[in-house]
Short mmCIF file of C-alpha atoms in Angstrom, two decimals:
data_model
loop_
_atom_site.label_atom_id
_atom_site.label_comp_id
_atom_site.label_asym_id
_atom_site.label_seq_id
_atom_site.Cartn_x
_atom_site.Cartn_y
_atom_site.Cartn_z
CA MET L 253 49.81 54.33 -32.48
CA LEU L 254 51.01 57.24 -30.21
CA ALA L 255 54.55 56.67 -31.19
CA VAL L 256 53.56 56.91 -34.84
CA LEU L 257 51.74 60.16 -34.19
CA GLU L 258 54.58 61.52 -32.15
CA VAL L 259 57.01 60.76 -35.18
CA LEU L 260 54.52 62.38 -37.76
CA LEU L 261 54.18 65.57 -35.56
CA GLU L 262 58.13 65.75 -35.26
CA MET L 263 59.17 64.89 -38.74
CA ASP L 264 58.53 66.78 -41.83
CA ARG L 265 56.81 64.33 -44.38
CA PRO L 266 58.52 61.14 -43.37
CA TYR L 267 58.44 58.18 -45.65
CA GLY L 268 57.08 54.78 -44.13
CA LEU L 269 60.56 53.56 -43.70
CA GLU L 270 61.53 56.68 -41.64
CA VAL L 271 58.72 55.97 -39.34
CA ILE L 272 59.87 52.43 -39.01
CA ASP L 273 63.24 53.57 -38.01
CA ARG L 274 62.22 56.27 -35.57
CA THR L 275 59.54 54.15 -33.58
CA GLY L 276 61.38 50.87 -33.91
CA ARG L 277 58.33 48.96 -34.58
CA PRO L 278 58.11 46.62 -37.57
CA SER L 279 56.91 47.42 -41.17
CA GLY L 280 53.84 44.90 -40.61
CA THR L 281 52.69 47.22 -37.79
CA ILE L 282 53.60 50.73 -39.04
CA TYR L 283 51.77 50.29 -42.57
CA PRO L 284 48.59 49.04 -41.52
CA MET L 285 48.65 51.85 -38.71
CA LEU L 286 49.30 54.60 -41.44
CA ALA L 287 46.63 53.09 -43.77
CA ARG L 288 44.02 53.18 -40.84
CA LEU L 289 45.12 56.91 -39.97
CA GLU L 290 44.75 57.86 -43.53
CA GLY L 291 41.50 56.21 -43.64
CA VAL L 292 39.97 58.33 -40.94
CA GLY L 293 41.44 61.49 -42.42
CA TRP L 294 44.21 62.08 -39.74
CA VAL L 295 47.10 61.47 -42.06
CA GLU L 296 47.55 62.07 -45.85
CA SER L 297 50.11 60.54 -48.09
CA ALA L 298 51.54 61.46 -51.63
CA TRP L 299 54.29 60.30 -53.88
CA GLU L 300 57.65 62.06 -53.89
CA ASP L 301 58.64 64.40 -56.33
CA PRO L 302 59.60 62.63 -59.68
CA SER L 303 62.74 64.57 -60.00
CA ALA L 304 64.04 63.04 -56.90
CA HIS L 305 63.70 59.38 -57.81
CA GLU L 306 64.12 59.54 -61.41
CA LYS L 307 67.62 60.98 -60.81
CA ALA L 308 68.35 58.22 -58.22
CA GLY L 309 67.05 55.74 -60.81
CA ARG L 310 64.66 53.98 -58.33
CA PRO L 311 61.03 53.43 -57.81
CA ARG L 312 59.08 56.46 -56.19
CA ARG L 313 58.46 56.62 -52.52
CA ARG L 314 55.37 57.57 -50.67
CA PHE L 315 55.72 60.14 -47.88
CA TYR L 316 53.08 60.80 -45.02
CA ARG L 317 51.89 63.99 -43.21
CA LEU L 318 49.41 64.77 -40.61
CA THR L 319 46.35 66.62 -41.92
CA PRO L 320 45.40 69.83 -39.84
CA HIS L 321 42.68 67.95 -38.42
CA GLY L 322 44.93 65.00 -37.51
CA ALA L 323 47.69 67.17 -36.19
CA ASP L 324 45.19 68.66 -33.49
CA ARG L 325 43.93 65.24 -32.62
CA ALA L 326 47.27 63.73 -32.35
CA ARG L 327 48.36 66.62 -30.08
CA ALA L 328 45.36 66.21 -27.80
CA ALA L 329 45.81 62.45 -27.70
CA LEU L 330 49.55 62.68 -26.79
CA ALA L 331 48.65 65.38 -24.15
CA ARG L 332 46.06 63.24 -22.76
CA VAL L 333 48.68 60.33 -22.40
CA HIS L 334 51.44 62.57 -20.97
CA ARG L 335 49.30 64.60 -18.60
CA PRO L 336 49.42 62.14 -15.50
CA ARG L 337 53.05 61.77 -15.53
CA THR L 338 53.84 65.43 -15.48
CA GLN L 339 51.89 68.67 -14.43
CA PRO L 340 48.29 68.54 -15.44
CA SER L 341 48.20 71.82 -17.29
CA VAL L 342 47.42 73.17 -20.71
CA GLY L 343 51.27 74.01 -20.89
CA LEU L 344 51.79 70.46 -21.99
CA ARG L 345 50.04 70.86 -25.38
CA PHE L 346 52.56 71.03 -28.16
CA ALA L 347 53.23 74.38 -29.71
CA MET B 71 33.68 34.41 -68.67
CA ARG B 72 36.19 36.61 -70.46
CA LEU B 73 34.85 39.10 -73.09
CA ARG B 74 35.62 37.67 -76.49
CA ARG B 75 38.21 39.80 -78.08
CA THR B 76 36.98 41.54 -81.03
CA ARG B 77 39.55 40.91 -83.97
CA ALA B 78 42.62 42.62 -83.12
CA PRO B 79 42.59 46.05 -84.74
CA ALA B 80 46.35 46.05 -85.29
CA LEU B 81 45.96 43.56 -88.20
CA PRO B 82 45.92 45.69 -91.25
CA ALA B 83 43.81 43.00 -93.08
CA VAL B 84 40.78 43.73 -90.92
CA LYS B 85 38.35 46.02 -92.62
CA PRO B 86 35.72 48.18 -90.74
CA GLN B 87 32.95 46.32 -92.65
CA GLN B 88 34.07 42.99 -91.52
CA LEU B 89 34.03 44.27 -87.74
CA MET B 90 30.70 45.97 -88.40
CA SER B 91 29.37 42.56 -89.46
CA ILE B 92 30.70 41.02 -86.25
CA LEU B 93 29.15 43.85 -84.30
CA LEU B 94 25.73 43.31 -85.88
CA GLY B 95 26.06 39.68 -85.22
CA ARG B 96 26.68 40.37 -81.54
CA VAL B 97 23.74 42.91 -81.48
CA ARG B 98 21.38 40.21 -82.98
CA ALA B 99 22.54 37.51 -80.66
CA THR B 100 21.75 39.74 -77.48
CA HIS B 101 18.70 41.40 -78.87
CA PRO B 102 17.00 39.39 -81.43
CA GLY B 103 14.35 41.23 -83.66
CA VAL B 104 16.02 44.68 -82.79
CA ASP B 105 15.92 47.16 -85.49
CA ILE B 106 19.60 47.78 -86.67
CA ARG B 107 18.84 50.23 -88.90
CA ALA B 108 20.07 52.94 -86.49
CA ILE B 109 23.24 51.28 -85.82
CA GLU B 110 24.09 51.04 -89.36
CA ARG B 111 23.26 54.73 -89.77
CA ALA B 112 25.33 55.59 -86.89
CA TYR B 113 28.16 53.59 -88.44
CA THR B 114 27.88 55.43 -91.85
CA VAL B 115 27.87 58.87 -90.12
CA ALA B 116 30.79 58.05 -87.81
CA ALA B 117 32.77 56.51 -90.74
CA ARG B 118 32.13 59.73 -92.82
CA LEU B 119 33.05 62.03 -89.87
CA HIS B 120 36.26 60.00 -88.96
CA ALA B 121 37.48 59.64 -92.34
CA GLY B 122 41.20 60.42 -92.68
CA GLN B 123 41.88 60.05 -89.06
CA ARG B 124 44.18 57.43 -87.81
CA ARG B 125 44.79 55.75 -84.46
CA LYS B 126 48.41 55.58 -83.00
CA ASN B 127 48.89 52.26 -84.43
CA GLY B 128 48.10 53.52 -87.95
CA ASP B 129 44.58 51.78 -88.09
CA PRO B 130 41.61 53.94 -89.51
CA TYR B 131 40.11 55.71 -86.61
CA ILE B 132 36.76 54.05 -87.13
CA ILE B 133 37.77 50.68 -85.93
CA HIS B 134 37.93 52.22 -82.60
CA PRO B 135 34.40 53.20 -82.06
CA ILE B 136 33.28 49.83 -83.68
CA THR B 137 35.27 47.95 -81.11
CA VAL B 138 33.98 49.91 -78.42
CA ALA B 139 30.39 49.49 -79.69
CA THR B 140 31.14 45.52 -80.01
CA ILE B 141 32.30 45.46 -76.29
CA VAL B 142 29.13 47.26 -75.30
CA ALA B 143 27.05 44.93 -77.48
CA GLU B 144 28.83 41.96 -75.81
CA ILE B 145 27.44 42.71 -72.35
CA GLY B 146 23.86 43.10 -73.72
CA MET B 147 23.52 46.82 -73.83
CA SER B 148 20.72 48.35 -75.81
CA ALA B 149 20.68 49.38 -79.42
CA GLU B 150 20.76 52.95 -78.46
CA THR B 151 23.86 52.52 -76.31
CA VAL B 152 25.46 50.65 -79.33
CA CYS B 153 24.86 53.76 -81.49
CA ALA B 154 26.23 56.04 -79.02
CA ALA B 155 29.44 53.94 -78.80
CA LEU B 156 29.75 54.17 -82.51
CA LEU B 157 29.42 57.94 -82.30
CA HIS B 158 31.15 58.46 -78.92
CA ALA B 159 34.04 60.52 -80.34
CA THR B 160 32.40 62.25 -83.06
CA VAL B 161 31.32 65.51 -81.05
CA GLU B 162 34.66 65.77 -79.39
CA ASP B 163 37.09 64.87 -82.48
CA THR B 164 35.09 66.23 -85.53
CA ASP B 165 33.15 69.30 -86.17
CA TYR B 166 29.71 67.40 -85.66
CA SER B 167 27.84 69.17 -83.29
CA LEU B 168 25.73 67.69 -80.49
CA ALA B 169 22.52 69.41 -81.79
CA CYS B 170 22.90 67.79 -85.21
CA LEU B 171 23.47 64.46 -83.35
CA ARG B 172 20.29 64.92 -81.38
CA GLU B 173 18.36 65.68 -84.41
CA GLU B 174 19.70 62.59 -86.37
CA PHE B 175 19.61 60.06 -83.58
CA GLY B 176 17.36 61.47 -80.79
CA ASP B 177 17.65 62.47 -77.30
CA VAL B 178 18.92 59.20 -75.57
CA VAL B 179 21.84 58.74 -78.03
CA ALA B 180 22.72 62.46 -77.76
CA HIS B 181 22.68 62.31 -73.92
CA LEU B 182 24.80 59.43 -73.74
CA VAL B 183 27.60 60.98 -76.18
CA GLU B 184 27.30 64.12 -74.43
CA GLY B 185 28.04 62.24 -71.09
CA VAL B 186 31.11 60.56 -72.56
CA THR B 187 32.29 63.73 -74.03
CA LYS B 188 32.11 65.58 -70.64
CA LEU B 189 33.96 62.68 -69.08
CA ASP B 190 36.73 62.86 -71.48
CA LYS B 191 37.37 66.44 -70.62
CA ILE B 192 37.76 65.99 -66.88
CA LYS B 193 41.27 65.71 -66.00
CA ILE B 194 42.24 62.69 -63.87
CA LYS B 195 45.27 63.23 -61.80
CA SER B 196 46.48 59.83 -60.83
CA GLY B 197 49.20 59.42 -58.32
CA THR B 198 48.86 62.97 -57.19
CA ASP B 199 47.89 64.72 -53.93
CA VAL B 200 44.15 64.53 -55.26
CA PRO B 201 42.59 61.58 -53.34
CA ILE B 202 41.43 58.78 -55.53
CA VAL B 203 38.03 58.83 -54.07
CA THR B 204 37.58 62.31 -55.17
CA GLN B 205 38.53 61.55 -58.80
CA ARG B 206 36.07 58.57 -58.74
CA GLU B 207 33.46 60.92 -57.42
CA LYS B 208 34.08 63.27 -60.11
CA VAL B 209 33.62 60.54 -62.68
CA LEU B 210 30.55 59.33 -61.00
CA ALA B 211 28.97 62.87 -60.87
CA ILE B 212 29.20 63.02 -64.61
CA ALA B 213 28.22 59.48 -65.31
CA SER B 214 25.11 59.43 -63.36
CA ASP B 215 23.52 57.40 -66.19
CA PRO B 216 25.20 53.93 -65.75
CA ARG B 217 25.17 53.50 -69.69
CA ILE B 218 27.68 56.59 -69.74
CA LEU B 219 29.88 54.67 -67.42
CA VAL B 220 29.68 51.47 -69.47
CA LEU B 221 30.55 53.43 -72.55
CA LYS B 222 33.58 54.99 -70.93
CA LEU B 223 34.64 51.73 -69.60
CA ALA B 224 34.34 49.99 -72.95
CA ASP B 225 36.35 53.10 -74.36
CA ARG B 226 39.19 52.57 -71.91
CA LEU B 227 39.16 48.82 -72.43
CA HIS B 228 39.90 49.16 -76.14
CA ASN B 229 42.36 51.83 -75.48
CA MET B 230 44.21 49.73 -72.75
CA ARG B 231 44.19 46.72 -75.41
CA THR B 232 46.24 48.86 -77.76
CA ILE B 233 48.25 50.77 -75.13
CA ARG B 234 51.40 49.30 -76.46
CA PHE B 235 51.56 52.15 -79.32
CA LEU B 236 51.76 54.93 -76.87
CA PRO B 237 54.93 56.38 -75.23
CA ALA B 238 56.05 54.61 -72.12
CA ALA B 239 55.14 57.53 -69.71
CA THR B 240 51.53 57.69 -70.98
CA GLN B 241 51.27 54.06 -70.71
CA ALA B 242 52.08 54.05 -67.02
CA LEU B 243 49.77 57.22 -66.47
CA LYS B 244 46.94 55.53 -68.21
CA ALA B 245 47.48 52.25 -66.62
CA ARG B 246 47.70 53.85 -63.10
CA GLU B 247 44.23 55.75 -63.99
CA THR B 248 42.88 52.41 -64.96
CA LEU B 249 43.64 50.67 -61.75
CA GLU B 250 42.80 53.45 -59.38
CA VAL B 251 39.87 54.94 -61.00
CA PHE B 252 38.31 52.96 -63.67
CA ALA B 253 38.53 49.22 -62.54
CA PRO B 254 36.92 49.94 -59.10
CA LEU B 255 34.09 52.00 -60.84
CA ALA B 256 33.61 48.87 -63.21
CA GLN B 257 33.29 46.85 -60.14
CA GLN B 258 30.00 48.78 -59.26
CA LEU B 259 28.32 47.66 -62.31
CA SER B 260 27.70 44.05 -62.14
CA ILE B 261 27.41 43.61 -65.95
CA ALA B 262 30.89 45.24 -66.27
CA THR B 263 32.74 42.67 -64.05
CA THR B 264 34.42 41.09 -67.05
CA ILE B 265 35.55 44.54 -68.13
CA LYS B 266 36.91 45.13 -64.77
CA ARG B 267 38.84 41.95 -64.91
CA GLU B 268 40.46 42.54 -68.07
CA LEU B 269 41.14 46.34 -67.43
CA GLU B 270 43.02 45.25 -64.30
CA ASP B 271 44.93 42.60 -66.12
CA LEU B 272 46.16 45.00 -68.86
CA ALA B 273 46.96 47.89 -66.53
CA THR B 274 49.03 45.41 -64.15
CA ASN B 275 50.89 44.24 -67.21
CA VAL B 276 51.86 47.61 -67.91
CA LEU B 277 52.80 48.92 -64.47
CA TYR B 278 54.42 45.54 -63.44
CA PRO B 279 55.48 43.58 -66.37
CA GLU B 280 57.93 41.77 -64.07
CA LEU B 281 54.94 40.34 -62.07
CA GLY B 282 54.59 38.00 -65.12
CA ASP B 283 58.24 37.26 -65.09
CA GLN B 284 59.31 36.28 -61.61
CA ARG B 285 62.99 35.15 -62.43
CA HIS B 286 64.59 38.65 -62.15
CA ARG B 287 62.97 39.71 -58.69
CA THR B 288 64.55 39.26 -55.36
CA ALA B 289 62.94 36.84 -52.94
CA PRO B 290 61.39 39.85 -50.62
CA GLU B 291 59.88 41.38 -53.90
CA ARG B 292 58.46 38.27 -54.92
CA ALA B 293 56.95 37.41 -51.60
CA LEU B 294 55.59 41.00 -51.30
CA ALA B 295 54.10 41.01 -54.93
CA ALA B 296 52.31 37.66 -54.21
CA SER B 297 50.82 38.77 -50.85
CA VAL B 298 49.33 42.09 -52.10
CA LEU B 299 46.62 39.59 -53.57
CA LEU B 300 45.26 39.81 -50.21
CA LEU B 301 44.66 43.40 -50.36
CA PRO B 302 41.51 45.08 -51.94
CA SER B 303 42.28 45.33 -55.72
CA ALA B 304 42.20 49.07 -56.05
CA HIS B 305 44.98 49.35 -53.34
CA ARG B 306 47.39 46.83 -54.59
CA ALA B 307 49.23 48.93 -57.22
CA ARG B 308 50.01 51.63 -54.58
CA TRP B 309 51.40 49.40 -51.97
CA VAL B 310 53.62 47.25 -54.35
CA GLU B 311 54.93 50.56 -55.71
CA GLU B 312 55.43 51.99 -52.19
CA TRP B 313 57.33 48.99 -50.84
CA ALA B 314 59.51 48.67 -54.12
CA GLY B 315 60.60 52.28 -53.22
CA GLU B 316 61.53 51.36 -49.76
CA LEU B 317 63.09 48.11 -50.59
CA SER B 318 65.24 49.97 -53.06
CA VAL B 319 66.75 52.29 -50.37
CA LEU B 320 67.43 49.50 -47.96
CA SER B 321 71.28 48.70 -48.43
CA THR B 322 71.48 45.30 -47.04
CA ARG B 323 69.89 41.97 -48.07
CA ARG B 324 69.24 41.30 -44.48
CA ALA B 325 67.21 44.60 -43.96
CA ARG B 326 65.25 43.97 -47.08
CA ALA B 327 64.38 40.25 -46.00
CA ARG B 328 63.38 41.69 -42.51
CA PHE B 329 61.22 44.47 -43.85
CA ALA B 330 59.32 41.89 -46.30
CA LEU B 331 59.07 39.30 -43.40
CA HIS B 332 57.44 41.75 -41.04
CA MET B 333 55.29 43.16 -43.84
CA LEU B 334 54.06 39.61 -44.53
CA ARG B 335 52.99 39.34 -41.13
CA GLY B 336 51.06 42.54 -41.11
CA ILE B 337 49.52 42.13 -44.45
CA PRO B 338 46.14 40.71 -43.15
CA ARG B 339 45.89 43.61 -40.78
CA LEU B 340 46.52 46.15 -43.72
CA ALA B 341 43.89 44.23 -45.60
CA LEU B 342 41.55 44.80 -42.66
CA ALA B 343 42.38 48.43 -42.32
CA LEU B 344 41.81 49.01 -45.92
CA ARG B 345 38.53 47.06 -46.03
CA GLN B 346 36.92 48.86 -43.21
CA PRO B 347 34.12 51.20 -44.30
CA VAL B 348 35.54 54.25 -43.34
CA THR B 349 39.02 53.49 -45.16
CA CYS B 350 37.92 51.61 -48.02
CA ASP B 351 36.82 54.44 -50.43
CA ALA B 352 36.15 51.75 -53.00
CA HIS B 353 33.08 50.55 -51.07
CA ARG B 354 31.73 53.77 -50.05
CA PRO B 355 28.78 53.69 -52.61
CA VAL B 356 28.01 50.14 -51.59
CA SER B 357 27.62 51.13 -47.92
CA THR B 358 24.89 53.51 -48.99
CA ILE B 359 23.10 50.70 -50.83
CA VAL B 360 23.43 48.66 -47.65
CA GLU B 361 21.90 51.34 -45.77
CA LYS B 362 18.93 51.55 -48.07
CA LEU B 363 18.50 47.91 -47.96
CA ALA B 364 18.74 47.95 -44.26
CA GLY B 365 15.65 50.12 -44.45
CA VAL B 366 13.73 47.81 -46.70
CA LEU B 367 14.83 44.37 -45.56
CA GLY B 368 15.91 45.33 -41.97
CA VAL B 369 19.33 44.26 -40.44
CA ILE B 370 19.34 40.69 -42.01
CA GLY B 371 18.96 42.06 -45.37
CA ALA B 372 21.85 44.59 -45.05
CA PHE B 373 23.94 41.95 -43.33
CA LEU B 374 23.57 39.63 -46.31
CA MET B 375 24.11 42.37 -48.83
CA ALA B 376 27.29 43.62 -47.04
CA LEU B 377 28.58 39.96 -47.03
CA ILE B 378 27.80 39.43 -50.73
CA ARG B 379 29.63 42.60 -51.63
CA TRP B 380 32.60 41.91 -49.36
CA GLU B 381 33.58 38.56 -50.87
CA LEU B 382 36.32 37.48 -48.39
CA ALA B 383 33.99 37.83 -45.43
CA ALA B 384 31.24 36.16 -47.51
CA TRP B 385 33.42 33.23 -48.15
CA THR B 386 34.47 32.89 -44.54
CA VAL B 387 31.05 33.00 -43.21
CA ALA B 388 29.79 30.62 -45.75
CA ALA B 389 32.42 28.18 -44.91
CA MET B 390 31.68 28.50 -41.35
CA VAL B 391 28.04 28.00 -41.90
CA LEU B 392 28.71 25.01 -44.07
CA GLY B 393 31.07 23.64 -41.57
CA GLY B 394 28.46 23.99 -38.91
CA LEU B 395 25.83 22.10 -40.87
CA VAL B 396 28.15 19.24 -41.48
CA LEU B 397 28.86 18.99 -37.94
CA LEU B 398 25.24 19.21 -37.04
CA GLY B 399 24.31 16.54 -39.44
CA ALA B 400 26.99 14.25 -38.26
CA VAL B 401 25.89 14.80 -34.75
CA LEU B 402 22.27 14.28 -35.46
CA PHE B 403 22.37 11.37 -37.83
CA ALA B 404 25.54 9.30 -37.04
CA ARG B 405 24.23 8.19 -33.66
CA SER B 406 20.71 6.79 -34.30
CA ASP B 407 18.17 6.56 -36.98
CA ALA B 408 15.41 8.42 -34.94
CA PRO B 409 16.27 11.93 -36.13
CA ALA B 410 16.43 10.60 -39.70
CA ASN B 411 12.94 8.96 -39.42
CA ARG B 412 11.80 12.08 -37.87
CA LEU B 413 12.95 14.41 -40.56
CA ARG B 414 11.39 11.87 -43.20
CA ALA B 415 8.12 12.22 -41.40
CA LEU B 416 8.36 16.04 -41.41
CA VAL B 417 9.12 16.27 -44.99
CA ARG B 418 6.15 13.96 -45.78
CA THR B 419 3.77 16.07 -43.70
CA TRP B 420 5.21 19.26 -45.44
CA ARG B 421 4.69 17.93 -48.98
CA ASP B 422 1.27 16.05 -48.53
CA PRO B 423 -0.19 17.20 -45.28
CA VAL B 424 -3.71 15.45 -46.01
CA SER B 425 -2.68 11.85 -46.69
CA THR B 426 -0.06 12.14 -44.14
CA ALA B 427 -2.79 13.12 -41.63
CA ARG B 428 -4.84 10.29 -42.66
CA SER B 429 -2.19 7.68 -42.56
CA SER B 430 -1.00 8.97 -39.07
CA ARG B 431 -4.75 8.78 -37.87
CA ASP B 432 -5.03 5.30 -39.39
CA LEU B 433 -1.82 4.41 -37.37
CA HIS B 434 -3.26 6.01 -34.30
CA ASP B 435 -6.61 4.12 -34.75
CA ARG B 436 -4.48 0.76 -34.98
CA SER B 437 -3.11 2.01 -31.56
CA ASP B 438 0.31 0.99 -32.30
CA PRO B 439 2.40 3.99 -31.00
CA SER B 440 5.77 1.86 -31.28
CA GLU B 441 5.20 1.98 -35.13
CA PRO B 442 6.80 5.11 -36.72
CA GLU B 443 4.27 7.09 -38.80
CA ALA B 444 5.82 6.49 -42.08
CA PRO B 445 4.77 3.07 -43.56
CA ARG B 446 7.68 0.92 -44.36
CA GLU B 447 8.64 0.27 -47.92
#
């Protein structure tokens, strides 16, 4: 879950496949996780712009991004996990 | 049971009068003794107002309201709702005013037509950033009267039956709307379950014609298309489309196979994630019903209700309970006759307490405790 949050914080609107590649986790793990995050309102998803996929002649893809609330919660969660390993300070919070 | 299809409006031979007699037959069948004069009057007014208008397939427009009214009559709605179905497009598509309609047909019919007209005006943006649940709520806010929702669903059903006459892009848009917004709403009305099933079938045929013809699909696509059946119906279209998009950018067959294989393993988890109350927006109104029931019947009532509405869990629990009963029966009755005799005595006592008490007293008087209470036959 944390790896997924990390990827969503780092990347700009990744597709499911990109989250899978970056985290190295299988699709069967990533999609249920994204669905759950979407369900609790941390993540939102939308279809890509029609011009992109129509030009390429393929089905449209769906991208994901953190909601403002989700981004806050994700940063807090990651900070909590990383804190014991490094200095326990607020400086750890992502910009 | 599927709804009986009203005669295909595409056939030029079918006359509005013939469809009307079918409609009146259905109304008489579901509401014997009902006064059909209002329905006939509604037909006359609608036919006059829509005169000269045509459907995309070239049919006289009036065929549409009659078919919608027939769908509504088939699920047993009242004569007023049938009238509203016949008049549902008059205020929007002709110069007939709501005030005139109210004067001629009364407040109830006017209220229903007004609701359908308002529903037609809201823009449903399927496949956009606007969450599906918000769009469903928008519809529900207007269709506070379930009869309005039934009318809208029947209208959509006939439009979906004749969708092949629309441009391909419009077909896809309407089909997606139907799957994401209207079919889940139909599920909430228990009388509209047949409508829901047909809406889903028609919309799926438009969006995924290849689902019917599996020959041209690769193995991963076939496997994923089959496995989405485990997901709640409102979510299936989205995931099939999303995975088709991802599979299309994977370059090697091996990568596609791996994606599909891992996904197959994850589908039960995805189904669970989507069915959880917080995630499954389709069930949100149900959870409020469950809460209300919990107040009335207590925890057990709410639990039962939740199980009934959530078929998968209900079947699982029912199977477990049934299996448990079979096991219990086997353990109790297979080893000796004593439990069976005891059960028989209990049933007798329950059915006829007086004579059983007498017979057991007689037995007791005979002071023969080794003999069972029930007399041998």
